[in-house]
Amino acid sequence: MKIIRFLSQSGEKLYGVFNPDMPDEAKVIDGDIFGDIEISERVERIEKLLPPISPPNIIALGLNYGRHADETGVGYPEMPVMFLKATSSVIGHDAPILLPAAGSDEVDYEAELAVIIGKEAKHVLPGAAEKYVLGYTCANDISARDWQLHKQKNQWARGKSFDTFCPIGPYLVTKEEVANANRLRVRSVLNGEVMQDSNTSDMLFDIAAIISNLSCSMTLLPGTVILTGTPEGVGFTRIPPVFLKDGDIITVSIENIGELTNPVKRE
Ligand code: MG
């Protein structure tokens, strides 16, 4: 099932079932999406698509793809490299990514598979990890490289937490629809040009290993979004570098998961 979150014409925030044959309306989902849900017969018009989840935490992995670790020259991590991204940076499909008014000449894209946690997870063994997954969505781990690497001296959180720097969506694909999330094509397309084209099979730590490792130090709450890292082809490692500019259109496309598109504007 593909679950969307949207604003109805009367201003209610609702969950609904995405139906490609009628993309402007949705059957409303009643209940708790982390518990028991029921698909009602009530159909509402989609006034605005919202990010598919309002996460209590966003946990992101750095350097989790072999060829991306190669292109940065940093080497392979022995344990998942983890950082937090502010929940206030979340936006949905079609919402603009804003180039910060505080100044950055190096705003970069990172196509990533996002895992959405379905139930509280602590000290989970890799073999049991899938039980804690609700589903998946596309994410773009937008990063102001100058802030991430220089102005904040490798304290990544700030350069990755500017408002609008975490586009996710367009919908949450429940895990039953995804045969193997560790084998999905991941791409980013900037103004029609393919910038990243890889596969989650290049991840150094697969999804079960990530959930197990993260849950040994912190409780993963329902709705937690885990960004699983980005493959090679990001802007700052290119010669010459490519950074986002006003008027760009960036799409993250993940096999069986969806296409997340956002325009880029100046704040
Ligand atoms: Mg990233």
CSV table of C-alpha atoms and ligand atoms in Angstrom, one decimal:
chain,number,residue,atom,x,y,z
A,1,MET,CA,0.0,0.0,0.0
A,2,LYS,CA,1.1,3.5,-0.7
A,3,ILE,CA,0.1,5.9,2.1
A,4,ILE,CA,0.0,9.6,1.6
A,5,ARG,CA,-0.5,12.4,4.2
A,6,PHE,CA,-2.4,15.4,3.0
A,7,LEU,CA,-4.3,18.5,3.8
A,8,SER,CA,-8.0,18.2,2.9
A,9,GLN,CA,-10.1,21.0,1.5
A,10,SER,CA,-11.5,21.7,5.0
A,11,GLY,CA,-7.9,21.9,6.4
A,12,GLU,CA,-7.7,18.5,8.1
A,13,LYS,CA,-4.4,16.6,8.1
A,14,LEU,CA,-5.3,13.1,7.0
A,15,TYR,CA,-3.7,9.9,5.9
A,16,GLY,CA,-5.0,8.3,2.8
A,17,VAL,CA,-4.3,5.6,0.2
A,18,PHE,CA,-2.5,6.8,-2.9
A,19,ASN,CA,-4.3,5.8,-6.1
A,20,PRO,CA,-2.5,6.6,-9.3
A,21,ASP,CA,-5.8,6.6,-11.2
A,22,MET,CA,-7.2,9.4,-9.1
A,23,PRO,CA,-4.1,11.4,-7.9
A,24,ASP,CA,-6.2,14.4,-6.8
A,25,GLU,CA,-8.2,12.5,-4.2
A,26,ALA,CA,-7.7,9.7,-1.7
A,27,LYS,CA,-9.6,7.2,0.5
A,28,VAL,CA,-9.1,8.3,4.1
A,29,ILE,CA,-7.2,5.9,6.4
A,30,ASP,CA,-8.8,5.8,9.9
A,31,GLY,CA,-6.9,4.7,13.0
A,32,ASP,CA,-3.2,4.8,14.0
A,33,ILE,CA,-0.8,4.1,11.1
A,34,PHE,CA,1.5,2.5,13.7
A,35,GLY,CA,-1.2,0.3,15.0
A,36,ASP,CA,-4.5,-0.8,13.5
A,37,ILE,CA,-5.8,1.0,10.5
A,38,GLU,CA,-8.9,0.8,8.5
A,39,ILE,CA,-9.4,2.1,4.9
A,40,SER,CA,-12.7,4.0,5.0
A,41,GLU,CA,-15.1,4.6,2.1
A,42,ARG,CA,-14.7,8.4,2.7
A,43,VAL,CA,-13.0,10.0,-0.2
A,44,GLU,CA,-11.4,13.5,0.2
A,45,ARG,CA,-9.9,15.9,-2.3
A,46,ILE,CA,-6.1,16.4,-1.8
A,47,GLU,CA,-5.6,20.2,-1.3
A,48,LYS,CA,-1.9,19.8,-0.6
A,49,LEU,CA,0.3,16.8,-0.3
A,50,LEU,CA,2.3,16.7,3.0
A,51,PRO,CA,5.4,14.8,3.9
A,52,PRO,CA,4.3,11.2,4.4
A,53,ILE,CA,5.4,11.3,8.1
A,54,SER,CA,6.0,13.9,10.8
A,55,PRO,CA,9.1,12.2,12.4
A,56,PRO,CA,10.0,12.3,16.1
A,57,ASN,CA,13.7,11.9,14.9
A,58,ILE,CA,15.6,11.9,11.7
A,59,ILE,CA,18.7,9.7,11.9
A,60,ALA,CA,21.0,9.8,8.9
A,61,LEU,CA,24.0,7.7,7.9
A,62,GLY,CA,27.1,9.1,6.3
A,63,LEU,CA,29.5,7.2,4.0
A,64,ASN,CA,27.2,4.1,3.7
A,65,TYR,CA,27.8,3.4,0.0
A,66,GLY,CA,31.1,1.9,-1.0
A,67,ARG,CA,31.6,4.0,-4.2
A,68,HIS,CA,30.5,7.2,-2.4
A,69,ALA,CA,33.0,6.5,0.4
A,70,ASP,CA,35.6,6.1,-2.4
A,71,GLU,CA,34.7,9.4,-4.1
A,72,THR,CA,35.0,11.4,-0.8
A,73,GLY,CA,38.3,9.7,-0.1
A,74,VAL,CA,37.5,9.3,3.6
A,75,GLY,CA,37.6,5.5,3.7
A,76,TYR,CA,35.1,2.9,4.8
A,77,PRO,CA,33.6,3.2,8.3
A,78,GLU,CA,33.9,0.3,10.7
A,79,MET,CA,30.5,1.2,12.2
A,80,PRO,CA,27.6,3.2,10.7
A,81,VAL,CA,28.5,6.9,10.8
A,82,MET,CA,25.4,8.5,12.3
A,83,PHE,CA,24.2,12.1,12.6
A,84,LEU,CA,20.9,13.8,13.3
A,85,LYS,CA,19.0,16.0,11.0
A,86,ALA,CA,16.5,18.5,12.5
A,87,THR,CA,12.8,17.5,12.1
A,88,SER,CA,12.0,21.1,11.2
A,89,SER,CA,13.9,20.6,7.9
A,90,VAL,CA,11.2,18.2,6.6
A,91,ILE,CA,9.2,19.1,3.5
A,92,GLY,CA,7.2,17.1,1.1
A,93,HIS,CA,7.0,16.4,-2.7
A,94,ASP,CA,6.8,19.6,-4.8
A,95,ALA,CA,7.7,21.9,-1.9
A,96,PRO,CA,10.7,24.2,-2.6
A,97,ILE,CA,14.2,23.6,-1.3
A,98,LEU,CA,15.3,27.0,-0.1
A,99,LEU,CA,18.9,28.2,-0.6
A,100,PRO,CA,19.7,29.7,2.8
A,101,ALA,CA,19.4,33.5,3.3
A,102,ALA,CA,22.3,33.0,5.8
A,103,GLY,CA,24.4,32.2,2.8
A,104,SER,CA,25.8,29.1,1.2
A,105,ASP,CA,27.3,28.7,-2.2
A,106,GLU,CA,27.5,24.9,-1.8
A,107,VAL,CA,24.1,23.4,-1.4
A,108,ASP,CA,24.2,19.8,-2.6
A,109,TYR,CA,21.7,16.9,-3.2
A,110,GLU,CA,21.9,13.3,-1.8
A,111,ALA,CA,19.4,10.7,-3.1
A,112,GLU,CA,18.6,8.3,-0.3
A,113,LEU,CA,16.3,5.5,0.6
A,114,ALA,CA,14.5,6.4,3.8
A,115,VAL,CA,13.3,3.7,6.2
A,116,ILE,CA,10.3,4.5,8.4
A,117,ILE,CA,10.2,2.7,11.8
A,118,GLY,CA,6.8,1.2,12.7
A,119,LYS,CA,7.2,0.3,16.3
A,120,GLU,CA,9.5,1.1,19.2
A,121,ALA,CA,12.9,-0.6,18.7
A,122,LYS,CA,15.7,-1.1,21.2
A,123,HIS,CA,18.4,-3.7,21.2
A,124,VAL,CA,17.1,-5.3,18.0
A,125,LEU,CA,19.1,-8.1,16.5
A,126,PRO,CA,19.6,-7.9,12.7
A,127,GLY,CA,17.5,-11.0,12.1
A,128,ALA,CA,14.5,-9.4,13.8
A,129,ALA,CA,15.0,-5.9,12.4
A,130,GLU,CA,12.4,-6.1,9.6
A,131,LYS,CA,9.6,-6.5,12.1
A,132,TYR,CA,10.2,-2.9,13.2
A,133,VAL,CA,10.0,-1.4,9.7
A,134,LEU,CA,6.7,0.2,8.6
A,135,GLY,CA,7.8,1.1,5.1
A,136,TYR,CA,10.0,3.2,2.9
A,137,THR,CA,10.1,6.5,1.1
A,138,CYS,CA,12.4,8.6,-1.0
A,139,ALA,CA,14.6,11.3,0.7
A,140,ASN,CA,17.0,14.0,-0.4
A,141,ASP,CA,19.6,14.7,2.3
A,142,ILE,CA,20.2,18.3,1.2
A,143,SER,CA,23.6,19.5,2.5
A,144,ALA,CA,25.2,23.0,2.6
A,145,ARG,CA,28.8,21.7,2.2
A,146,ASP,CA,30.5,24.9,3.2
A,147,TRP,CA,28.6,24.8,6.6
A,148,GLN,CA,28.9,21.1,7.0
A,149,LEU,CA,32.7,20.8,6.3
A,150,HIS,CA,34.2,24.2,6.9
A,151,LYS,CA,32.1,26.8,8.8
A,152,GLN,CA,31.2,24.2,11.4
A,153,LYS,CA,34.4,22.2,11.1
A,154,ASN,CA,32.9,18.8,10.4
A,155,GLN,CA,29.9,19.2,12.7
A,156,TRP,CA,27.5,17.9,10.1
A,157,ALA,CA,24.2,18.5,11.8
A,158,ARG,CA,23.9,22.3,11.1
A,159,GLY,CA,24.8,22.2,7.4
A,160,LYS,CA,22.2,19.4,6.9
A,161,SER,CA,19.4,21.0,9.0
A,162,PHE,CA,18.6,24.3,7.3
A,163,ASP,CA,14.8,24.7,6.8
A,164,THR,CA,13.6,22.6,3.8
A,165,PHE,CA,16.8,20.5,3.7
A,166,CYS,CA,14.9,17.2,4.2
A,167,PRO,CA,12.5,16.5,1.4
A,168,ILE,CA,10.7,13.2,1.9
A,169,GLY,CA,8.0,11.5,-0.1
A,170,PRO,CA,5.8,11.5,-2.1
A,171,TYR,CA,4.3,8.6,-0.2
A,172,LEU,CA,5.2,5.9,2.3
A,173,VAL,CA,5.4,2.4,0.6
A,174,THR,CA,4.6,-0.3,3.2
A,175,LYS,CA,7.2,-3.0,3.5
A,176,GLU,CA,4.9,-5.7,2.1
A,177,GLU,CA,5.2,-4.0,-1.3
A,178,VAL,CA,9.0,-4.1,-1.3
A,179,ALA,CA,10.5,-7.5,-2.0
A,180,ASN,CA,14.1,-6.5,-1.1
A,181,ALA,CA,15.0,-3.0,0.0
A,182,ASN,CA,18.6,-3.9,-0.1
A,183,ARG,CA,18.5,-4.2,-3.9
A,184,LEU,CA,16.8,-1.1,-5.3
A,185,ARG,CA,18.0,1.3,-8.0
A,186,VAL,CA,18.5,4.8,-6.6
A,187,ARG,CA,18.9,7.8,-8.8
A,188,SER,CA,19.0,11.6,-8.7
A,189,VAL,CA,18.1,13.7,-11.7
A,190,LEU,CA,19.0,17.4,-11.8
A,191,ASN,CA,17.2,19.5,-14.5
A,192,GLY,CA,16.8,16.3,-16.5
A,193,GLU,CA,20.4,15.1,-16.2
A,194,VAL,CA,21.1,11.9,-14.2
A,195,MET,CA,23.6,12.7,-11.4
A,196,GLN,CA,23.4,9.6,-9.3
A,197,ASP,CA,22.6,6.1,-10.6
A,198,SER,CA,23.3,3.3,-8.2
A,199,ASN,CA,21.7,0.6,-6.2
A,200,THR,CA,21.1,0.0,-2.5
A,201,SER,CA,23.1,-3.2,-2.9
A,202,ASP,CA,26.2,-0.9,-2.7
A,203,MET,CA,25.3,-0.1,1.0
A,204,LEU,CA,28.1,-1.0,3.4
A,205,PHE,CA,25.6,-1.6,6.2
A,206,ASP,CA,22.3,-3.0,5.0
A,207,ILE,CA,18.9,-2.0,6.5
A,208,ALA,CA,18.9,-4.8,9.2
A,209,ALA,CA,22.4,-4.0,10.3
A,210,ILE,CA,21.6,-0.2,10.5
A,211,ILE,CA,18.5,-0.8,12.6
A,212,SER,CA,20.3,-3.2,14.9
A,213,ASN,CA,23.3,-0.9,15.3
A,214,LEU,CA,21.3,2.3,15.9
A,215,SER,CA,18.9,0.6,18.3
A,216,CYS,CA,21.8,-0.5,20.6
A,217,SER,CA,22.3,3.1,21.6
A,218,MET,CA,18.9,4.8,21.2
A,219,THR,CA,15.2,3.8,21.2
A,220,LEU,CA,13.9,4.1,17.6
A,221,LEU,CA,10.4,5.6,18.1
A,222,PRO,CA,7.5,4.9,15.7
A,223,GLY,CA,7.8,7.3,12.8
A,224,THR,CA,11.5,7.7,13.1
A,225,VAL,CA,13.0,8.3,9.6
A,226,ILE,CA,16.4,6.7,8.9
A,227,LEU,CA,18.2,8.1,5.9
A,228,THR,CA,20.4,5.2,4.8
A,229,GLY,CA,23.1,7.1,3.0
A,230,THR,CA,23.7,8.3,-0.5
A,231,PRO,CA,25.5,6.7,-3.4
A,232,GLU,CA,28.3,8.2,-5.5
A,233,GLY,CA,27.7,11.1,-7.8
A,234,VAL,CA,27.0,13.9,-5.3
A,235,GLY,CA,27.8,17.5,-6.4
A,236,PHE,CA,30.8,18.5,-4.3
A,237,THR,CA,33.0,15.6,-5.4
A,238,ARG,CA,32.5,16.4,-9.1
A,239,ILE,CA,35.0,18.2,-11.2
A,240,PRO,CA,34.0,20.9,-11.5
A,241,PRO,CA,31.6,20.7,-8.5
A,242,VAL,CA,27.8,21.0,-9.1
A,243,PHE,CA,25.7,22.8,-6.6
A,244,LEU,CA,22.0,23.6,-6.5
A,245,LYS,CA,20.9,27.0,-7.8
A,246,ASP,CA,17.7,29.1,-8.0
A,247,GLY,CA,15.4,27.6,-10.6
A,248,ASP,CA,16.8,24.0,-10.5
A,249,ILE,CA,14.5,21.0,-10.3
A,250,ILE,CA,15.8,17.9,-8.5
A,251,THR,CA,14.2,14.5,-8.5
A,252,VAL,CA,15.1,11.5,-6.3
A,253,SER,CA,13.9,8.3,-8.0
A,254,ILE,CA,13.9,4.9,-6.2
A,255,GLU,CA,12.8,1.7,-7.9
A,256,ASN,CA,9.4,0.5,-6.5
A,257,ILE,CA,9.4,3.4,-4.0
A,258,GLY,CA,8.6,6.5,-6.0
A,259,GLU,CA,9.8,9.8,-7.4
A,260,LEU,CA,10.3,12.8,-5.1
A,261,THR,CA,10.7,16.1,-7.0
A,262,ASN,CA,11.4,19.5,-5.5
A,263,PRO,CA,12.2,22.9,-7.1
A,264,VAL,CA,15.0,25.0,-5.7
A,265,LYS,CA,14.5,28.7,-4.8
A,266,ARG,CA,16.3,31.4,-2.9
A,267,GLU,CA,15.1,31.9,0.6
B,1,MG,MG,23.3,11.7,3.4
